[in-house]
Amino acid sequence: MAKYNITEKKEKEAAYRSLVNPRLMDEMKEKILDIIVMQKKYKDKDYSAKKLAEDLGTNTRYISAVVNVRFHMNYTSFVNKFRIEEAMAILVDRRYQDLRMEEVSDMVGFANRQSFYASFYKIMNMTPREYRIKHLAQHPSEKVKVDKKR
């Protein structure tokens, strides 16, 4: 874990989380999923919790409460999860085999390569490059180049 300076966070119970009506929380959950996943806002580097709150006509504390309670993570981890899932698909797609990690990182919405690597490692316990190589090793019939910088 020390590789990317990732520390485990202790779960804190915020009082405002229990004040939100569960039915309203479920409705907000669906709206958040629609915007972040279906509209692919996770790809937008500048799409913050504040912009999401504005789009939903609420505030960031409410967004935070819903994401924490319904998805069991913070907003950044929630968005990064979808970015990493898309990055995983791109990394093993032969059409994108010539892309550098910076390009993959940019395509899925990360602001820089370092945050991409840290998030990828936190979720997958391996670097994006290791993931690509591992997948390619499992499919030797696919003649794909793996260069040291990728």
XYZ file of N, CA, C and O in Angstrom:
600
model
N 0.804 -1.199 0.000
C 0.000 0.000 0.000
C 0.849 1.266 0.000
O 0.386 2.288 -0.431
N 2.056 1.194 0.488
C 2.886 2.391 0.586
C 3.322 2.900 -0.778
O 3.762 4.025 -0.907
N 3.152 2.075 -1.796
C 3.608 2.432 -3.130
C 3.041 3.767 -3.624
O 3.744 4.554 -4.218
N 1.781 4.024 -3.357
C 1.167 5.264 -3.822
C 0.671 6.125 -2.670
O -0.190 6.969 -2.841
N 1.216 5.868 -1.473
C 0.900 6.678 -0.306
C -0.611 6.744 -0.056
O -1.182 7.797 0.167
N -1.245 5.586 -0.108
C -2.684 5.491 0.110
C -2.904 5.063 1.554
O -2.336 4.078 2.005
N -3.717 5.804 2.263
C -4.010 5.441 3.647
C -5.487 5.094 3.764
O -6.328 5.671 3.080
N -5.754 4.152 4.630
C -7.140 3.772 4.880
C -7.793 4.849 5.743
O -7.206 5.304 6.717
N -9.007 5.229 5.395
C -9.714 6.239 6.170
C -10.642 5.552 7.158
O -11.279 4.563 6.828
N -10.716 6.115 8.339
C -11.624 5.589 9.352
C -13.025 6.107 9.049
O -13.204 7.248 8.668
N -13.995 5.236 9.234
C -15.392 5.596 8.975
C -15.897 6.512 10.087
O -15.864 6.164 11.261
N -16.348 7.682 9.723
C -16.914 8.620 10.684
C -18.403 8.729 10.401
O -18.812 8.771 9.244
N -19.183 8.805 11.438
C -20.627 8.940 11.260
C -21.011 10.412 11.386
O -20.939 10.989 12.457
N -21.391 11.007 10.273
C -21.808 12.409 10.278
C -23.296 12.472 10.616
O -24.100 11.724 10.051
N -23.642 13.368 11.494
C -25.028 13.475 11.957
C -26.010 13.760 10.819
O -27.117 13.232 10.801
N -25.598 14.581 9.851
C -26.532 14.964 8.787
C -26.958 13.794 7.909
O -28.007 13.834 7.293
N -26.156 12.727 7.874
C -26.514 11.574 7.031
C -27.812 10.920 7.479
O -28.602 10.459 6.661
N -28.031 10.878 8.775
C -29.239 10.219 9.287
C -30.475 11.117 9.215
O -31.584 10.653 9.421
N -30.277 12.391 8.909
C -31.401 13.324 8.845
C -32.100 13.312 7.489
O -33.188 13.858 7.351
N -31.493 12.708 6.504
C -32.058 12.699 5.154
C -33.087 11.583 5.040
O -32.829 10.437 5.403
N -34.248 11.931 4.535
C -35.330 10.980 4.326
C -34.859 9.859 3.384
O -34.389 10.136 2.276
N -34.992 8.583 3.783
C -34.521 7.472 2.946
C -35.137 7.438 1.541
O -34.466 7.107 0.570
N -36.427 7.797 1.428
C -37.076 7.800 0.111
C -36.448 8.868 -0.789
O -36.143 8.622 -1.960
N -36.216 10.053 -0.216
C -35.583 11.121 -0.979
C -34.144 10.741 -1.339
O -33.650 11.073 -2.419
N -33.493 10.032 -0.431
C -32.127 9.594 -0.682
C -32.086 8.615 -1.868
O -31.204 8.697 -2.710
N -33.069 7.716 -1.936
C -33.134 6.774 -3.058
C -33.382 7.501 -4.377
O -32.799 7.159 -5.406
N -34.257 8.516 -4.348
C -34.521 9.303 -5.557
C -33.247 10.032 -6.005
O -32.923 10.054 -7.190
N -32.551 10.616 -5.043
C -31.317 11.343 -5.359
C -30.251 10.382 -5.875
O -29.497 10.718 -6.784
N -30.210 9.183 -5.326
C -29.254 8.169 -5.785
C -29.450 7.903 -7.277
O -28.488 7.867 -8.047
N -30.694 7.727 -7.681
C -30.998 7.466 -9.093
C -30.612 8.646 -9.982
O -30.079 8.467 -11.077
N -30.874 9.849 -9.499
C -30.513 11.044 -10.272
C -28.994 11.178 -10.397
O -28.483 11.552 -11.455
N -28.287 10.878 -9.323
C -26.817 10.943 -9.355
C -26.271 9.920 -10.349
O -25.407 10.231 -11.167
N -26.791 8.704 -10.294
C -26.347 7.663 -11.238
C -26.631 8.079 -12.680
O -25.805 7.859 -13.564
N -27.800 8.674 -12.907
C -28.149 9.115 -14.255
C -27.126 10.128 -14.778
O -26.639 9.999 -15.899
N -26.800 11.102 -13.957
C -25.883 12.153 -14.402
C -24.445 11.641 -14.513
O -23.788 11.815 -15.536
N -23.957 11.000 -13.474
C -22.558 10.567 -13.449
C -22.301 9.420 -14.420
O -21.329 9.452 -15.179
N -23.161 8.416 -14.418
C -22.918 7.214 -15.230
C -23.551 7.304 -16.614
O -22.851 7.174 -17.622
N -24.856 7.529 -16.670
C -25.542 7.491 -17.962
C -25.119 8.656 -18.866
O -24.939 8.477 -20.067
N -24.955 9.834 -18.286
C -24.515 10.987 -19.066
C -22.986 11.073 -19.141
O -22.451 12.004 -19.743
N -22.329 10.121 -18.488
C -20.858 10.008 -18.485
C -20.140 11.274 -18.022
O -19.098 11.642 -18.542
N -20.709 11.920 -17.016
C -20.071 13.120 -16.467
C -18.772 12.778 -15.746
O -17.951 13.656 -15.507
N -18.574 11.501 -15.403
C -17.323 11.112 -14.748
C -16.118 11.372 -15.643
O -14.998 11.515 -15.163
N -16.334 11.473 -16.941
C -15.244 11.743 -17.877
C -14.814 13.210 -17.882
O -13.762 13.540 -18.400
N -15.640 14.059 -17.305
C -15.353 15.489 -17.266
C -14.501 15.795 -16.038
O -14.958 15.684 -14.910
N -13.247 16.183 -16.287
C -12.308 16.502 -15.199
C -12.839 17.591 -14.281
O -12.520 17.633 -13.106
N -13.628 18.503 -14.814
C -14.108 19.658 -14.066
C -15.495 19.466 -13.457
O -16.047 20.402 -12.898
N -16.053 18.267 -13.573
C -17.395 18.048 -13.028
C -17.278 17.670 -11.555
O -17.028 16.530 -11.200
N -17.472 18.644 -10.709
C -17.292 18.479 -9.265
C -18.616 18.163 -8.572
O -19.694 18.244 -9.168
N -18.513 17.850 -7.294
C -19.715 17.635 -6.480
C -20.549 18.920 -6.451
O -21.780 18.871 -6.433
N -19.872 20.049 -6.499
C -20.576 21.334 -6.507
C -21.414 21.482 -7.780
O -22.585 21.889 -7.727
N -20.850 21.127 -8.933
C -21.611 21.212 -10.188
C -22.758 20.210 -10.200
O -23.850 20.511 -10.691
N -22.521 19.019 -9.658
C -23.583 18.017 -9.572
C -24.721 18.549 -8.693
O -25.892 18.436 -9.070
N -24.370 19.135 -7.564
C -25.383 19.702 -6.664
C -26.190 20.790 -7.370
O -27.418 20.834 -7.252
N -25.503 21.642 -8.128
C -26.197 22.701 -8.876
C -27.162 22.087 -9.894
O -28.304 22.529 -10.023
N -26.692 21.053 -10.623
C -27.538 20.400 -11.629
C -28.765 19.741 -11.001
O -29.807 19.628 -11.636
N -28.625 19.301 -9.749
C -29.731 18.627 -9.073
C -30.538 19.567 -8.184
O -31.494 19.140 -7.533
N -30.133 20.826 -8.140
C -30.855 21.802 -7.336
C -30.737 21.561 -5.845
O -31.698 21.744 -5.103
N -29.579 21.109 -5.409
C -29.367 20.853 -3.985
C -28.000 21.388 -3.586
O -27.427 22.207 -4.288
N -27.494 20.921 -2.452
C -26.174 21.381 -2.017
C -25.189 20.219 -1.915
O -25.589 19.056 -1.952
N -23.924 20.536 -1.768
C -22.886 19.491 -1.755
C -22.982 18.607 -0.514
O -22.638 17.427 -0.579
N -23.457 19.139 0.573
C -23.587 18.319 1.783
C -24.606 17.199 1.543
O -24.407 16.065 1.969
N -25.677 17.514 0.849
C -26.698 16.509 0.539
C -26.131 15.466 -0.431
O -26.337 14.270 -0.252
N -25.409 15.931 -1.439
C -24.760 15.002 -2.389
C -23.827 14.077 -1.622
O -23.836 12.856 -1.812
N -23.031 14.654 -0.750
C -22.092 13.886 0.047
C -22.805 12.838 0.899
O -22.381 11.681 0.967
N -23.904 13.238 1.524
C -24.667 12.306 2.365
C -25.194 11.138 1.547
O -25.064 9.976 1.948
N -25.777 11.423 0.395
C -26.338 10.369 -0.449
C -25.240 9.426 -0.944
O -25.378 8.199 -0.858
N -24.146 9.981 -1.426
C -23.057 9.138 -1.937
C -22.463 8.289 -0.802
O -22.221 7.092 -0.980
N -22.276 8.892 0.360
C -21.738 8.146 1.497
C -22.660 7.020 1.936
O -22.208 5.894 2.145
N -23.946 7.308 2.086
C -24.887 6.319 2.604
C -25.252 5.266 1.558
O -25.268 4.071 1.840
N -25.521 5.693 0.336
C -25.986 4.745 -0.689
C -24.858 4.017 -1.438
O -25.068 2.921 -1.928
N -23.692 4.637 -1.536
C -22.597 4.001 -2.280
C -21.406 3.645 -1.384
O -20.440 3.047 -1.861
N -21.459 4.048 -0.130
C -20.421 3.721 0.863
C -19.032 4.210 0.477
O -18.035 3.502 0.642
N -18.977 5.402 -0.083
C -17.698 6.025 -0.435
C -17.918 7.514 -0.582
O -19.055 7.981 -0.578
N -16.821 8.258 -0.713
C -16.972 9.697 -0.921
C -17.166 9.986 -2.416
O -17.040 9.091 -3.253
N -17.469 11.235 -2.732
C -17.765 11.608 -4.115
C -16.606 11.296 -5.059
O -16.795 10.718 -6.134
N -15.400 11.650 -4.656
C -14.230 11.431 -5.519
C -14.020 9.944 -5.798
O -13.799 9.545 -6.938
N -14.106 9.116 -4.775
C -13.951 7.667 -4.963
C -15.055 7.123 -5.861
O -14.811 6.243 -6.697
N -16.269 7.646 -5.691
C -17.412 7.227 -6.502
C -17.160 7.506 -7.985
O -17.300 6.627 -8.835
N -16.736 8.717 -8.285
C -16.466 9.100 -9.675
C -15.268 8.314 -10.220
O -15.303 7.794 -11.345
N -14.216 8.192 -9.421
C -13.022 7.480 -9.870
C -13.289 6.013 -10.164
O -12.664 5.426 -11.043
N -14.238 5.413 -9.462
C -14.603 4.016 -9.707
C -15.049 3.832 -11.165
O -14.625 2.895 -11.841
N -15.864 4.734 -11.655
C -16.338 4.630 -13.038
C -15.220 4.945 -14.030
O -15.145 4.340 -15.102
N -14.352 5.865 -13.677
C -13.200 6.172 -14.525
C -12.298 4.951 -14.659
O -11.842 4.624 -15.758
N -12.048 4.282 -13.549
C -11.170 3.109 -13.562
C -11.813 1.976 -14.350
O -11.145 1.286 -15.118
N -13.112 1.777 -14.191
C -13.800 0.729 -14.953
C -13.651 0.970 -16.453
O -13.404 0.039 -17.220
N -13.800 2.214 -16.867
C -13.643 2.519 -18.288
C -12.191 2.364 -18.715
O -11.899 1.842 -19.798
N -11.272 2.789 -17.871
C -9.841 2.647 -18.181
C -9.482 1.177 -18.359
O -8.711 0.824 -19.263
N -10.034 0.314 -17.530
C -9.756 -1.121 -17.648
C -10.191 -1.648 -19.012
O -9.475 -2.430 -19.636
N -11.336 -1.200 -19.483
C -11.817 -1.631 -20.799
C -10.902 -1.111 -21.910
O -10.586 -1.835 -22.855
N -10.475 0.133 -21.782
C -9.597 0.730 -22.793
C -8.241 0.032 -22.813
O -7.689 -0.251 -23.878
N -7.706 -0.265 -21.636
C -6.373 -0.874 -21.540
C -6.291 -2.246 -22.210
O -5.222 -2.634 -22.663
N -7.398 -2.954 -22.264
C -7.368 -4.293 -22.867
C -7.979 -4.327 -24.265
O -8.059 -5.383 -24.878
N -8.384 -3.186 -24.772
C -8.975 -3.100 -26.109
C -7.869 -2.928 -27.148
O -7.084 -1.983 -27.080
N -7.806 -3.831 -28.095
C -6.738 -3.793 -29.109
C -6.742 -2.496 -29.905
O -5.709 -2.047 -30.364
N -7.909 -1.866 -30.050
C -7.977 -0.612 -30.806
C -7.184 0.503 -30.137
O -6.809 1.466 -30.786
N -6.982 0.378 -28.817
C -6.298 1.424 -28.058
C -4.911 0.995 -27.572
O -4.350 1.630 -26.691
N -4.360 -0.052 -28.151
C -3.093 -0.591 -27.660
C -1.921 0.379 -27.776
O -0.951 0.246 -27.053
N -2.015 1.355 -28.655
C -0.905 2.296 -28.827
C -1.013 3.532 -27.932
O -0.139 4.388 -27.962
N -2.077 3.624 -27.148
C -2.226 4.788 -26.276
C -1.264 4.726 -25.095
O -1.059 3.674 -24.505
N -0.707 5.879 -24.750
C 0.113 5.990 -23.546
C -0.822 6.099 -22.340
O -1.993 6.457 -22.483
N -0.299 5.836 -21.169
C -1.124 5.906 -19.954
C -1.696 7.312 -19.749
O -2.819 7.456 -19.280
N -0.942 8.335 -20.120
C -1.440 9.705 -19.998
C -2.686 9.902 -20.858
O -3.620 10.593 -20.458
N -2.687 9.297 -22.032
C -3.829 9.423 -22.940
C -5.048 8.671 -22.396
O -6.173 9.178 -22.468
N -4.819 7.490 -21.844
C -5.912 6.726 -21.239
C -6.471 7.510 -20.061
O -7.681 7.686 -19.924
N -5.576 8.021 -19.228
C -5.955 8.816 -18.069
C -6.830 9.993 -18.476
O -7.877 10.253 -17.878
N -6.424 10.683 -19.514
C -7.163 11.838 -20.011
C -8.532 11.434 -20.567
O -9.536 12.106 -20.325
N -8.582 10.334 -21.285
C -9.836 9.872 -21.890
C -10.913 9.589 -20.849
O -12.098 9.798 -21.104
N -10.501 9.081 -19.689
C -11.489 8.682 -18.681
C -11.752 9.759 -17.639
O -12.576 9.571 -16.754
N -11.058 10.902 -17.737
C -11.409 12.041 -16.894
C -10.467 12.405 -15.767
O -10.796 13.271 -14.961
N -9.314 11.758 -15.695
C -8.371 12.144 -14.650
C -7.598 13.387 -15.075
O -7.283 13.563 -16.243
N -7.285 14.218 -14.094
C -6.570 15.469 -14.371
C -5.091 15.218 -14.656
O -4.473 15.982 -15.384
N -4.543 14.139 -14.092
C -3.127 13.846 -14.330
C -2.852 12.358 -14.164
O -3.666 11.621 -13.608
N -1.689 11.952 -14.638
C -1.307 10.539 -14.607
C -1.151 10.027 -13.181
O -1.503 8.892 -12.875
N -0.643 10.876 -12.296
C -0.416 10.444 -10.915
C -1.725 10.065 -10.208
O -1.788 9.036 -9.538
N -2.755 10.888 -10.369
C -4.030 10.557 -9.717
C -4.651 9.321 -10.365
O -5.292 8.513 -9.680
N -4.447 9.148 -11.665
C -4.926 7.951 -12.356
C -4.250 6.714 -11.774
O -4.918 5.746 -11.395
N -2.934 6.743 -11.682
C -2.198 5.594 -11.151
C -2.598 5.304 -9.706
O -2.818 4.141 -9.346
N -2.698 6.325 -8.879
C -3.048 6.130 -7.469
C -4.445 5.516 -7.338
O -4.647 4.571 -6.567
N -5.410 6.034 -8.095
C -6.781 5.508 -8.033
C -6.847 4.089 -8.572
O -7.521 3.228 -8.004
N -6.162 3.853 -9.670
C -6.160 2.517 -10.272
C -5.574 1.519 -9.287
O -6.135 0.448 -9.051
N -4.456 1.887 -8.684
C -3.780 0.993 -7.743
C -4.656 0.737 -6.515
O -4.736 -0.381 -6.025
N -5.332 1.763 -6.045
C -6.195 1.622 -4.867
C -7.323 0.629 -5.139
O -7.664 -0.184 -4.285
N -7.894 0.671 -6.326
C -9.024 -0.196 -6.675
C -8.566 -1.584 -7.120
O -9.129 -2.596 -6.713
N -7.526 -1.642 -7.948
C -7.117 -2.909 -8.564
C -5.903 -3.575 -7.907
O -5.558 -4.695 -8.238
N -5.234 -2.850 -7.027
C -4.028 -3.352 -6.365
C -2.913 -3.692 -7.357
O -2.118 -4.608 -7.140
N -2.904 -2.988 -8.469
C -1.838 -3.079 -9.473
C -1.883 -1.813 -10.310
O -2.894 -1.117 -10.316
N -0.797 -1.522 -10.993
C -0.768 -0.317 -11.830
C -1.525 -0.581 -13.127
O -1.734 -1.746 -13.498
N -1.897 0.473 -13.843
C -2.561 0.269 -15.140
C -1.680 -0.521 -16.104
O -2.173 -1.389 -16.835
N -0.395 -0.248 -16.077
C 0.529 -0.968 -16.959
C 0.560 -2.454 -16.610
O 0.514 -3.315 -17.489
N 0.622 -2.762 -15.317
C 0.607 -4.166 -14.881
C -0.695 -4.839 -15.303
O -0.694 -5.990 -15.742
N -1.803 -4.106 -15.200
C -3.103 -4.647 -15.608
C -3.096 -4.980 -17.098
O -3.539 -6.049 -17.510
N -2.594 -4.062 -17.901
C -2.540 -4.266 -19.354
C -1.680 -5.482 -19.690
O -2.089 -6.358 -20.460
N -0.511 -5.560 -19.100
C 0.408 -6.674 -19.369
C -0.205 -7.998 -18.920
O -0.135 -8.996 -19.645
N -0.815 -8.014 -17.737
C -1.440 -9.237 -17.224
C -2.532 -9.716 -18.173
O -2.623 -10.900 -18.487
N -3.366 -8.784 -18.628
C -4.449 -9.168 -19.537
C -3.890 -9.679 -20.860
O -4.381 -10.662 -21.412
N -2.883 -9.009 -21.376
C -2.303 -9.425 -22.655
C -1.635 -10.788 -22.537
O -1.662 -11.578 -23.474
N -1.067 -11.079 -21.371
C -0.439 -12.388 -21.150
C -1.487 -13.497 -21.147
O -1.199 -14.632 -21.507
N -2.710 -13.165 -20.755
C -3.794 -14.147 -20.733
C -4.382 -14.393 -22.118
O -5.120 -15.336 -22.321
N -4.051 -13.521 -23.069
C -4.556 -13.640 -24.436
C -3.390 -13.584 -25.417
O -3.269 -12.627 -26.182
N -2.519 -14.583 -25.401
C -1.318 -14.542 -26.246
C -1.613 -14.566 -27.743
O -0.781 -14.146 -28.535
N -2.801 -15.015 -28.133
C -3.128 -15.036 -29.559
C -3.246 -13.632 -30.125
O -3.100 -13.417 -31.318
N -3.534 -12.670 -29.249
C -3.622 -11.283 -29.689
C -2.205 -10.717 -29.709
O -1.607 -10.473 -28.684
N -1.681 -10.521 -30.863
C -0.325 -9.993 -30.995
C -0.366 -8.488 -30.743
O -0.693 -7.710 -31.621
N -0.060 -8.124 -29.520
C -0.143 -6.723 -29.115
C 1.210 -6.289 -28.580
O 1.853 -7.022 -27.841
N 1.611 -5.081 -28.954
C 2.878 -4.539 -28.477
C 2.695 -4.012 -27.056
O 1.733 -3.341 -26.774
N 3.683 -4.294 -26.224
C 3.715 -3.679 -24.906
C 5.085 -3.060 -24.771
O 6.093 -3.734 -24.746
N 5.084 -1.755 -24.702
C 6.330 -1.039 -24.635
C 6.538 -0.570 -23.207
O 5.604 -0.392 -22.470
N 7.781 -0.441 -22.783
C 8.096 -0.167 -21.385
C 7.480 1.130 -20.859
O 7.233 1.252 -19.684
N 7.243 2.104 -21.698
C 6.707 3.387 -21.262
C 5.182 3.377 -21.171
O 4.593 4.352 -20.771
N 4.535 2.342 -21.583
C 3.066 2.303 -21.615
C 2.515 1.693 -20.395
O 2.405 0.860 -19.816
